Coordinates of C-alpha atoms in Angstrom, one line a residue:
Chain N
M1 CA 0.3 0.1 0.4
S2 CA 2.6 2.6 1.2
E3 CA 4.7 1.2 -2.4
K4 CA 1.9 2.6 -4.0
L5 CA 0.7 5.6 -2.4
Y6 CA 5.2 6.1 -3.3
N7 CA 4.9 5.9 -6.4
N8 CA 1.3 7.6 -7.0
L9 CA 2.0 10.9 -9.5
L10 CA -0.9 12.7 -7.1
F11 CA 1.4 11.7 -4.5
Q12 CA 4.3 12.7 -5.1
S13 CA 3.3 16.0 -6.4
I14 CA 1.3 17.1 -3.4
F15 CA 4.3 16.0 -1.8
L16 CA 6.6 18.5 -3.3
M17 CA 4.7 21.7 -3.5
S18 CA 4.2 20.9 0.4
F19 CA 8.4 21.3 0.5
L20 CA 8.1 24.0 -2.1
I21 CA 5.7 25.4 -0.4
L22 CA 7.5 25.2 3.1
V23 CA 10.7 26.4 1.6
G24 CA 8.9 29.5 0.6
L25 CA 9.4 30.4 4.0
L26 CA 12.5 29.7 5.0
I27 CA 14.3 31.8 2.1
P28 CA 14.8 35.1 1.2
N29 CA 11.8 37.1 -0.6
W30 CA 14.2 38.1 -2.9
L31 CA 14.2 34.3 -4.1
V32 CA 10.6 34.2 -3.6
F33 CA 10.2 36.5 -5.9
V34 CA 12.8 34.7 -8.5
I35 CA 11.1 31.3 -8.0
T36 CA 7.2 33.3 -9.0
K37 CA 8.9 34.9 -12.2
A38 CA 10.7 31.1 -12.8
I39 CA 7.4 29.7 -12.4
A40 CA 5.5 32.3 -15.0
Y41 CA 8.1 32.1 -17.6
G42 CA 8.3 27.3 -16.5
L43 CA 4.6 27.7 -17.3
V44 CA 4.6 28.4 -21.6
G45 CA 8.3 26.4 -21.3
L46 CA 5.7 23.6 -20.4
G47 CA 3.7 24.8 -23.5
I48 CA 6.9 24.2 -25.6
I49 CA 7.9 21.6 -24.8
T50 CA 4.2 20.3 -25.2
L51 CA 4.5 21.5 -28.8
M52 CA 8.2 20.4 -29.4
R53 CA 7.0 16.9 -28.0
G54 CA 4.7 16.8 -31.9
G55 CA 7.1 17.7 -33.2
L56 CA 6.8 21.7 -33.2
V57 CA 8.5 25.0 -31.9
S58 CA 7.2 27.6 -31.4
F59 CA 9.3 31.4 -32.0
G60 CA 6.3 33.9 -31.4
Q61 CA 4.9 32.1 -27.3
G62 CA 5.4 36.2 -26.6
F63 CA 2.1 36.6 -27.9
V64 CA 0.2 34.4 -25.8
F65 CA 2.3 35.9 -22.5
G66 CA 1.3 39.4 -23.5
I67 CA -2.1 38.5 -23.9
G68 CA -2.2 36.9 -21.0
G69 CA -0.5 39.3 -19.0
Y70 CA -2.7 42.6 -20.5
T71 CA -5.8 40.3 -20.0
A72 CA -5.1 39.9 -15.7
G73 CA -4.1 43.5 -16.3
L74 CA -6.9 45.3 -17.8
L75 CA -9.5 43.1 -16.3
G76 CA -7.9 44.3 -12.9
T77 CA -7.8 48.3 -13.9
Q78 CA -11.0 48.3 -15.9
A79 CA -13.1 45.5 -14.4
G80 CA -12.1 46.2 -10.8
L81 CA -11.1 42.2 -10.7
T82 CA -8.0 41.6 -8.7
D83 CA -8.7 37.8 -7.2
A84 CA -5.1 36.6 -9.0
M85 CA -6.0 33.2 -9.0
L86 CA -9.3 34.3 -11.0
L87 CA -6.7 36.6 -12.9
L88 CA -4.9 33.2 -13.7
F89 CA -7.6 31.2 -14.9
V90 CA -9.4 33.3 -16.5
S91 CA -5.9 34.6 -18.6
F92 CA -5.5 30.7 -18.8
L93 CA -9.1 30.1 -20.7
F94 CA -8.8 33.7 -22.5
T95 CA -5.7 33.2 -24.4
G96 CA -6.3 29.0 -24.7
L97 CA -9.4 30.5 -26.9
V98 CA -7.4 32.8 -28.6
G99 CA -5.2 30.0 -29.6
L100 CA -8.2 27.7 -31.0
I101 CA -8.8 30.3 -33.3
I102 CA -5.2 30.8 -34.7
A103 CA -4.5 27.1 -34.7
P104 CA -5.6 25.9 -37.3
L105 CA -4.1 28.3 -39.4
L106 CA -0.1 27.5 -37.4
A107 CA -1.0 24.0 -37.7
R108 CA -1.3 23.9 -41.3
Y109 CA 2.9 24.3 -41.5
R110 CA 5.9 22.7 -39.7
D111 CA 9.0 23.4 -39.1
I112 CA 10.5 26.8 -39.4
F113 CA 7.3 27.9 -41.1
F114 CA 5.4 27.4 -38.1
A115 CA 7.9 28.5 -35.7
M116 CA 8.6 31.9 -38.0
L117 CA 4.8 32.5 -38.3
S118 CA 4.1 32.1 -34.2
L119 CA 6.8 34.8 -34.7
A120 CA 5.5 36.8 -36.2
F121 CA 2.0 36.9 -34.4
S122 CA 4.2 38.3 -31.5
M123 CA 5.5 40.6 -33.7
V124 CA 2.5 42.0 -34.6
L125 CA 0.7 42.2 -31.1
Y126 CA 3.9 44.2 -30.4
G127 CA 3.4 46.9 -33.2
I128 CA -0.2 47.2 -31.8
L129 CA 0.3 47.7 -28.1
I130 CA 3.2 49.9 -28.3
K131 CA 0.6 51.8 -30.4
I132 CA -1.9 51.8 -28.4
D133 CA -1.7 54.9 -25.5
A134 CA -5.1 54.5 -23.9
I135 CA -3.0 51.4 -22.4
G136 CA -0.1 53.2 -21.3
G137 CA 1.8 52.3 -25.5
S138 CA 5.5 51.1 -25.1
D139 CA 5.5 51.9 -20.9
G140 CA 2.2 49.5 -20.6
F141 CA 0.2 50.0 -17.0
V142 CA 1.1 49.3 -14.2
L143 CA -1.4 46.6 -11.9
P144 CA -3.7 46.9 -8.9
E145 CA -2.9 45.1 -6.2
S146 CA -4.0 41.5 -5.8
T147 CA -6.5 40.1 -3.5
Y148 CA -7.4 36.5 -2.3
F149 CA -10.5 35.7 -2.0
G150 CA -11.2 39.1 -0.9
I151 CA -7.8 39.8 1.4
K152 CA -6.0 42.1 0.2
P153 CA -2.1 41.1 2.2
S154 CA 0.1 42.9 3.7
S155 CA 3.0 43.7 1.5
E156 CA 5.1 41.4 3.6
Y157 CA 3.3 38.7 2.6
A158 CA 1.8 39.6 -0.8
D159 CA 5.1 38.1 -2.6
Y160 CA 4.7 34.5 -0.4
I161 CA 0.9 34.2 -1.2
L162 CA 1.8 34.9 -5.3
Y163 CA 4.0 32.0 -5.1
V164 CA 2.0 29.5 -2.7
V165 CA -1.0 30.0 -5.6
A166 CA 1.4 29.6 -8.3
I167 CA 3.0 26.3 -7.0
I168 CA -0.8 24.8 -6.3
M169 CA -1.9 26.2 -9.5
T170 CA 1.5 25.1 -11.6
G171 CA 1.1 21.7 -9.5
F172 CA -2.0 20.5 -10.8
I173 CA -1.7 22.0 -14.2
S174 CA 1.7 19.8 -14.6
I175 CA -0.5 17.2 -12.6
L176 CA -3.2 17.4 -15.9
L177 CA -0.9 17.3 -18.7
R178 CA 1.8 14.5 -17.2
Y179 CA -1.7 12.8 -17.6
Y180 CA -2.2 13.8 -20.8
Y181 CA 1.4 12.9 -22.0
D182 CA 0.6 9.0 -20.4
S183 CA -2.8 9.0 -22.6
T184 CA -3.5 8.1 -26.1
P185 CA -3.6 11.5 -27.6
G186 CA -0.3 12.9 -26.1
L187 CA 1.9 9.3 -27.2
I188 CA 0.0 10.1 -30.6
A189 CA 1.7 13.4 -30.4
L190 CA 4.5 12.1 -30.4
A191 CA 4.0 9.9 -32.8
V192 CA 3.2 12.6 -34.8
R193 CA 7.5 14.4 -34.3
E194 CA 8.3 10.7 -35.1
N195 CA 5.8 9.7 -38.4
E196 CA 4.0 12.3 -39.7
L197 CA 2.6 10.7 -42.4
R198 CA 2.5 7.0 -40.9
V199 CA -0.5 8.4 -38.3
E200 CA -2.8 9.6 -40.7
Y201 CA -1.7 6.5 -42.2
L202 CA -2.9 4.9 -39.0
G203 CA -6.5 6.8 -38.6
S204 CA -5.3 9.7 -36.7
S205 CA -4.6 13.7 -38.3
A206 CA -1.8 15.1 -36.9
F207 CA -3.4 18.4 -38.0
N208 CA -5.5 18.0 -34.9
V209 CA -3.0 16.7 -33.1
A210 CA -1.6 20.4 -33.5
V211 CA -4.0 22.4 -32.8
L212 CA -4.5 20.9 -29.1
N213 CA -1.3 21.1 -28.5
F214 CA -1.0 24.8 -29.9
T215 CA -4.4 25.5 -27.4
I216 CA -3.1 24.1 -24.5
A217 CA 0.3 26.0 -25.3
A218 CA -1.6 29.1 -25.3
G219 CA -3.3 29.1 -22.6
L220 CA -0.2 28.3 -20.3
G221 CA 1.3 31.3 -21.8
G222 CA -1.4 33.0 -21.3
M223 CA -1.1 31.7 -17.6
G224 CA 2.4 32.2 -17.3
G225 CA 2.3 35.9 -18.7
A226 CA -0.8 36.6 -16.2
L227 CA 1.7 35.6 -13.6
N228 CA 4.7 37.7 -14.4
G229 CA 2.2 40.6 -14.7
I230 CA 0.5 39.7 -11.3
A231 CA 4.4 39.5 -10.0
L232 CA 5.7 42.4 -11.5
G233 CA 3.0 44.7 -10.5
H234 CA 3.1 45.7 -14.0
I235 CA 2.7 44.8 -17.8
D236 CA 4.3 46.7 -20.9
P237 CA 4.5 44.7 -24.2
E238 CA 7.8 44.0 -23.6
F239 CA 6.2 41.0 -23.1
T240 CA 5.8 40.1 -26.9
Y241 CA 9.1 41.4 -27.8
W242 CA 10.5 38.6 -30.3
T243 CA 13.5 38.2 -27.0
T244 CA 11.3 37.3 -24.5
S245 CA 9.7 34.7 -26.6
G246 CA 13.9 33.8 -27.2
E247 CA 14.1 33.2 -23.5
F248 CA 11.2 30.7 -23.7
V249 CA 12.8 29.1 -26.2
F250 CA 15.7 28.5 -23.6
I251 CA 14.1 27.2 -21.4
S252 CA 12.5 24.6 -23.5
I253 CA 15.8 23.5 -25.0
L254 CA 17.5 23.7 -21.6
A255 CA 14.6 21.0 -19.6
G256 CA 13.6 19.0 -22.8
Y257 CA 10.4 17.6 -23.3
L258 CA 11.0 14.3 -21.4
S259 CA 10.0 15.7 -18.3
V260 CA 7.9 18.4 -16.6
P261 CA 9.3 19.3 -14.1
A262 CA 12.8 19.8 -15.6
V263 CA 11.2 22.1 -17.6
F264 CA 10.6 24.6 -13.9
L265 CA 14.1 23.7 -12.9
A266 CA 15.4 25.4 -16.2
A267 CA 13.5 27.8 -15.6
L268 CA 15.0 28.7 -12.8
L269 CA 18.1 28.7 -13.6
L270 CA 17.1 30.7 -16.3
E271 CA 16.8 33.8 -14.0
L272 CA 19.4 33.1 -11.2
V273 CA 21.4 33.5 -14.1
R274 CA 19.5 36.6 -15.1
S275 CA 19.4 37.6 -11.7
F276 CA 23.1 36.7 -10.5
S277 CA 24.8 38.1 -14.5
G278 CA 23.0 41.3 -13.7
R279 CA 24.0 42.2 -11.1
Y280 CA 27.5 40.6 -11.3
F281 CA 28.1 41.4 -14.8
P282 CA 25.8 44.1 -15.7
D283 CA 25.5 44.5 -19.3
T284 CA 26.8 40.9 -20.2
W285 CA 23.9 38.9 -19.0
Q286 CA 23.0 37.6 -22.9
L287 CA 26.9 36.5 -23.1
I288 CA 26.2 34.2 -20.0
L289 CA 23.1 33.4 -21.1
G290 CA 24.4 32.5 -24.6
L291 CA 27.4 30.6 -22.9
F292 CA 24.9 28.3 -21.0
L293 CA 23.3 28.1 -24.1
I294 CA 25.3 26.7 -25.8
L295 CA 27.3 24.0 -22.8
S296 CA 23.8 23.1 -22.8
I297 CA 23.8 22.0 -26.1
I298 CA 27.2 20.0 -26.4
F299 CA 26.7 18.1 -22.7
I300 CA 22.9 17.8 -22.3
P301 CA 21.3 17.5 -25.8
S302 CA 18.6 16.4 -25.2
G303 CA 17.8 18.5 -21.8
I304 CA 17.9 18.4 -18.3
G305 CA 14.8 16.1 -18.1
S306 CA 17.2 13.6 -19.9
F307 CA 18.3 13.5 -16.4
F308 CA 15.4 12.7 -14.7
K309 CA 14.2 9.8 -16.8
Q310 CA 17.3 8.8 -16.7
F311 CA 17.1 8.5 -13.0
F312 CA 13.4 7.0 -12.7
D313 CA 13.9 4.3 -15.2
R314 CA 17.1 3.3 -13.1
L315 CA 14.9 3.0 -9.7
K316 CA 11.4 1.9 -12.4
K317 CA 14.5 -1.0 -13.6
S318 CA 16.3 -1.7 -9.7
K319 CA 12.5 -2.4 -8.6
Chain D
M1 CA -20.0 -6.2 -59.9
S2 CA -20.3 -9.1 -57.2
K3 CA -22.3 -9.1 -54.0
Q4 CA -19.3 -9.1 -52.2
S5 CA -18.0 -6.6 -53.8
L6 CA -15.4 -4.9 -51.4
L7 CA -13.3 -2.8 -53.9
R8 CA -14.2 -1.1 -57.2
A9 CA -12.3 0.8 -59.4
E10 CA -14.1 2.5 -62.2
N11 CA -12.5 3.9 -65.7
V12 CA -9.4 5.4 -63.3
N13 CA -6.6 7.0 -65.1
K14 CA -3.6 9.2 -63.6
S15 CA -0.6 10.8 -65.2
F16 CA 2.2 12.7 -64.0
G17 CA 3.0 14.5 -67.0
A18 CA 3.8 12.5 -70.3
V19 CA 4.2 9.3 -67.9
V20 CA 0.7 7.3 -67.8
A21 CA 0.6 5.7 -63.8
A22 CA -2.7 4.8 -64.8
N23 CA -4.1 3.9 -68.1
N24 CA -8.3 3.4 -67.6
I25 CA -7.9 0.6 -64.8
N26 CA -11.4 -1.3 -63.8
I27 CA -11.1 -3.8 -61.2
N28 CA -13.6 -5.5 -58.7
I29 CA -12.2 -7.1 -55.7
D30 CA -14.4 -8.9 -53.4
K31 CA -14.1 -9.4 -49.7
G32 CA -11.8 -12.0 -48.3
E33 CA -10.1 -12.9 -51.9
K34 CA -6.4 -12.8 -51.6
V35 CA -4.6 -10.3 -54.4
S36 CA -1.6 -10.2 -56.0
L37 CA -0.6 -6.7 -58.1
I38 CA 2.0 -7.3 -60.5
G39 CA 4.2 -5.5 -63.4
S40 CA 7.9 -4.2 -63.8
N41 CA 9.3 -1.7 -61.7
G42 CA 6.9 1.6 -63.4
A43 CA 4.3 -0.4 -64.2
G44 CA 1.5 1.3 -62.0
K45 CA 1.2 -0.8 -59.4
T46 CA 2.1 1.4 -55.8
T47 CA 0.1 4.0 -58.0
F48 CA -3.0 2.6 -58.0
M49 CA -2.0 1.2 -54.4
N50 CA -1.4 4.7 -53.4
M51 CA -4.6 6.1 -55.2
V52 CA -6.6 3.4 -53.2
T53 CA -5.4 4.6 -50.1
G54 CA -5.9 8.4 -50.9
Y55 CA -1.7 9.2 -51.0
L56 CA -2.7 10.0 -55.3
K57 CA -5.8 11.1 -56.7
P58 CA -7.0 9.9 -59.6
D59 CA -7.0 12.5 -62.4
T60 CA -10.7 10.7 -63.9
G61 CA -12.8 8.0 -62.1
H62 CA -13.9 6.3 -59.3
I63 CA -12.7 4.3 -56.1
Y64 CA -15.2 2.6 -54.3
L65 CA -14.8 1.1 -50.7
K66 CA -18.2 -0.8 -50.2
N67 CA -19.9 0.7 -52.4
E68 CA -19.7 4.4 -51.0
E69 CA -17.1 6.7 -53.0
I70 CA -13.0 7.2 -51.4
T71 CA -12.2 8.7 -54.9
Q72 CA -10.8 12.2 -53.1
L73 CA -10.6 11.1 -49.5
D74 CA -7.5 11.3 -47.5
P75 CA -5.1 9.2 -46.2
R76 CA -6.6 9.1 -42.8
I77 CA -10.2 9.0 -43.5
I78 CA -9.7 6.0 -46.2
T79 CA -8.0 4.7 -43.0
Q80 CA -11.0 4.3 -40.8
K81 CA -13.3 3.6 -43.5
G82 CA -11.8 0.0 -43.8
I83 CA -7.9 0.2 -45.8
S84 CA -5.2 0.1 -43.6
R85 CA -1.6 -0.3 -45.4
S86 CA 1.8 -1.1 -44.7
F87 CA 4.8 0.0 -47.4
Q88 CA 8.1 -0.8 -49.1
I89 CA 10.1 0.5 -47.1
P90 CA 8.9 0.8 -42.9
Q91 CA 7.2 3.3 -41.2
I92 CA 7.8 2.9 -37.7
F93 CA 8.5 5.1 -34.7
E94 CA 12.5 4.4 -34.7
P95 CA 13.4 5.9 -31.2
M96 CA 10.4 3.9 -29.8
T97 CA 9.8 0.3 -28.9
A98 CA 8.1 -2.5 -30.8
W99 CA 5.4 -2.4 -28.1
E100 CA 5.1 1.0 -28.3
N101 CA 4.4 1.2 -31.5
L102 CA 1.5 -1.4 -31.5
L103 CA 0.3 1.4 -28.9
I104 CA -0.1 3.4 -31.0
A105 CA -1.1 2.3 -33.4
L106 CA -4.0 0.9 -30.8
G107 CA -4.4 4.3 -29.8
T108 CA -5.2 5.3 -33.5
S109 CA -7.6 2.8 -34.0
Q110 CA -10.3 3.9 -31.0
K111 CA -12.7 5.4 -31.8
K112 CA -12.9 7.7 -27.9
H113 CA -10.1 8.8 -26.2
S114 CA -9.3 9.9 -22.8
Y115 CA -7.3 12.3 -22.1
F116 CA -6.8 11.4 -18.2
K117 CA -5.4 8.0 -18.8
N118 CA -3.1 5.8 -19.3
A119 CA -2.9 4.7 -22.2
R120 CA -0.1 1.9 -20.9
S121 CA -3.3 -0.1 -19.7
K122 CA -3.4 -3.6 -19.3
E123 CA -6.0 -4.2 -21.5
N124 CA -4.3 -2.4 -24.4
G125 CA -1.6 -4.5 -22.7
D126 CA -3.3 -7.5 -23.7
F127 CA -4.2 -6.6 -26.9
I128 CA -1.3 -5.5 -27.5
D129 CA 0.7 -8.9 -25.7
E130 CA -1.7 -11.2 -29.1
I131 CA -0.7 -8.9 -32.1
L132 CA 3.0 -9.0 -31.4
N133 CA 2.6 -13.2 -30.5
R134 CA 0.2 -13.4 -33.7
F135 CA 3.3 -12.1 -35.8
A136 CA 5.5 -14.0 -33.5
L137 CA 7.5 -10.4 -32.1
N138 CA 7.6 -11.4 -28.7
E139 CA 11.0 -11.5 -28.1
F140 CA 11.1 -8.5 -29.9
A141 CA 9.0 -5.9 -27.8
Y142 CA 10.5 -3.8 -25.5
R143 CA 13.4 -3.6 -28.0
Q144 CA 13.9 -0.5 -30.0
V145 CA 12.3 -0.4 -33.2
S146 CA 15.7 1.3 -35.0
E147 CA 17.3 -1.6 -34.1
L148 CA 15.9 -4.5 -35.2
P149 CA 16.5 -6.7 -38.4
G150 CA 14.4 -5.7 -41.8
G151 CA 12.2 -9.1 -41.6
V152 CA 10.8 -7.8 -37.8
R153 CA 10.4 -4.3 -39.4
K154 CA 8.4 -5.4 -41.9
L155 CA 6.1 -7.9 -39.2
L156 CA 5.9 -5.2 -37.2
D157 CA 4.8 -2.9 -40.4
I158 CA 1.7 -4.5 -41.0
A159 CA 1.2 -5.5 -37.4
M160 CA 0.2 -1.9 -36.7
A161 CA -1.8 -2.1 -40.2
L162 CA -3.4 -4.7 -38.6
V163 CA -4.5 -3.5 -35.9
R164 CA -7.5 -1.5 -36.5
K165 CA -8.9 -4.4 -37.7
P166 CA -9.3 -3.4 -41.5
D167 CA -11.5 -4.9 -44.6
I168 CA -8.9 -3.9 -46.9
L169 CA -4.9 -4.9 -46.0
L170 CA -3.1 -3.4 -48.3
L171 CA 0.9 -4.7 -48.4
D172 CA 3.8 -3.1 -50.7
E173 CA 6.1 -5.3 -51.1
P174 CA 6.2 -7.3 -48.1
T175 CA 9.4 -9.5 -48.6
S176 CA 11.8 -6.5 -50.5
G177 CA 14.8 -5.7 -48.7
V178 CA 14.7 -9.2 -47.2
G179 CA 17.1 -11.7 -47.5
A180 CA 15.8 -15.1 -49.8
E181 CA 16.0 -17.6 -47.4
E182 CA 13.6 -15.8 -44.7
K183 CA 11.4 -14.4 -47.4
Y184 CA 9.4 -17.6 -47.0
P185 CA 9.3 -17.8 -43.4
L186 CA 8.4 -14.2 -43.4
M187 CA 5.0 -15.0 -45.7
D188 CA 4.6 -18.3 -43.7
T189 CA 4.2 -15.3 -40.7
I190 CA 1.8 -12.9 -42.2
A191 CA -0.3 -16.0 -43.5
K192 CA -0.5 -17.3 -40.7
A193 CA -1.1 -14.2 -38.9
L194 CA -4.2 -13.0 -41.0
S195 CA -6.0 -16.4 -41.8
G196 CA -9.1 -16.7 -40.4
Q197 CA -9.8 -13.5 -40.5
G198 CA -12.0 -12.8 -43.6
L199 CA -9.5 -10.2 -44.8
T200 CA -8.7 -9.0 -47.9
V201 CA -5.4 -8.9 -48.6
I202 CA -3.8 -6.7 -52.0
F203 CA 0.0 -7.3 -52.2
V204 CA 2.6 -5.5 -54.4
E205 CA 5.3 -8.5 -55.3
H206 CA 7.9 -9.4 -57.5
D207 CA 9.2 -12.8 -56.6
M208 CA 6.5 -14.4 -58.9
D209 CA 6.6 -17.5 -56.4
I210 CA 5.4 -16.0 -53.7
V211 CA 2.6 -14.8 -56.2
Q212 CA 1.9 -17.8 -56.8
N213 CA 2.2 -19.4 -53.0
Y214 CA 0.2 -17.0 -51.9
S215 CA -3.0 -15.3 -53.6
D216 CA -5.4 -16.3 -55.3
R217 CA -6.2 -14.3 -57.7
I218 CA -3.1 -11.8 -59.8
I219 CA -3.4 -8.9 -61.9
A220 CA -0.4 -7.8 -64.0
F221 CA 0.1 -4.4 -64.8
Y222 CA 2.0 -2.8 -67.9
Q223 CA 2.6 0.9 -68.4
G224 CA -0.6 1.9 -66.0
A225 CA -3.2 -0.9 -67.7
V226 CA -4.9 -4.0 -66.3
I227 CA -3.1 -6.8 -68.9
A228 CA -4.4 -9.7 -67.1
D229 CA -6.6 -10.5 -64.4
G230 CA -6.8 -14.5 -62.8
N231 CA -6.0 -16.8 -61.0
G232 CA -2.0 -17.7 -61.0
N233 CA -2.3 -20.8 -64.0
T234 CA -3.7 -18.5 -66.5
V235 CA -2.4 -14.9 -65.7
L236 CA 1.1 -16.9 -65.6
N237 CA 0.5 -17.9 -68.3
D238 CA -0.6 -14.9 -70.2
S239 CA 1.5 -14.0 -73.6
N240 CA 1.3 -10.6 -72.3
V241 CA 2.7 -11.2 -68.7
K242 CA 5.1 -13.5 -69.7
K243 CA 6.1 -10.6 -72.2
Y244 CA 5.9 -7.6 -70.2
V245 CA 6.1 -8.6 -66.9
T246 CA 7.9 -12.1 -65.9
G247 CA 9.9 -12.5 -68.9
K248 CA 9.7 -16.5 -68.8
T249 CA 8.5 -18.5 -71.3
E250 CA 6.6 -20.7 -69.6
V251 CA 5.5 -21.8 -66.0
K252 CA 4.6 -23.5 -63.7
A253 CA 1.2 -23.3 -61.9
N254 CA 0.9 -24.5 -58.3

């Protein structure tokens, strides 16, 4: 019984979430903020690895990141909606819907054409956002302080509460994604990645797989954008800029598509590299990030997730 | 048209520029028949197969499956309607194991999918084990398919096509790329795996001994046209078949 519980994904995830929530009480506030941002970026990266499992890479996830951020921001400033959980959820749904609308166009393309078309969407959105003065133009705008079930936490605990909410919501989304990856449609997505023609000749639609995965990726990207906006308390068109999209691709390459937790670890590494190099090597953090990426591709081409997979495979064999 | 007609091609034509790949093809195939398509390279066998499976669309003419027109349908829809195929070069998912390949084939054949249920269920596993057993693939189940020998890859490719329980199974040169000594054991395994299912099998083959032994009807192609159609004895002794396909003066029939 205890072994069965130990192997249960839900149990493992709840244990990990509880651990991280407790750790949040012991670490400094700046690190809580960095981890929350890493979770936001990790959510977008999780969307990209969902696409990668089906053989696609998006260079324009800044598009959905921005839509999610602006959705949360505008709901806060224009509709007075400040509940962080509700904002995250609504941003997830709305951006997922936007994804579902544009996915049939994107899903007709593959490889670099898919990647560049997704990038084009993000650049168009960037161009529009910097021109709309009503929502702050290139400066963006400030989000109202978040509430939780109608309660506004004191500024001392605001970051930690958001961190807890981020961990819980992301934790459950990660569990659902893990179930999806292991389900029949999830496996068919892997087959599409390897041989699309054969999948069609087995009676499944590679197009539908791409639409589904892009919609999921859009929802996740939107939620990530909303979380990032809430954490920063500010949103601006940089959310949709191509360099931001590049960072999400960086996270996905570093993580690989084999493991869900690896994406968040990769996002955390990115945030830490950015924070430390920004502090100790100002204006050179892109150089450090680039070197970091080169070393990652050379030494761990399948990403950090391959270590996770090897570890768990060995664990299974030893049993 | 017979009562049991399963697949029917009517006045099918297809050209690639000046090359005529299908020249007024009229073929009727009944349920349960084992039909082989013969002809030299470029005779139109694979073009016919590709039109039946929807990869190519005829310039003119119609193709019917169970009296329903499928001429302009996509491969995916045709597969769902009951025609599965294997390939001359096995189209399998290389980084996965044979078991996983069959799991994906099984998944694609299931009408209802749960997005939150593990595909590696006991029920699916039992079904895959039975397929592996039927094709004598048990010992290769958990090996990555990129490491498997050619004959085993062919069998896996066919097994994947069969998972859907199609009405018609098209095999594109099932023994090509397989050593001479492996051909008969391979065909025996295929025949055994397919037996007792009332399945209609159409296969493209160049080895006339295989054709004679494993089919009850032969259709010979030359320059996109059907030049002979009938049982082995009749077709292989047809003068045009001898001249354009087999190049033999005499063929000993079973």
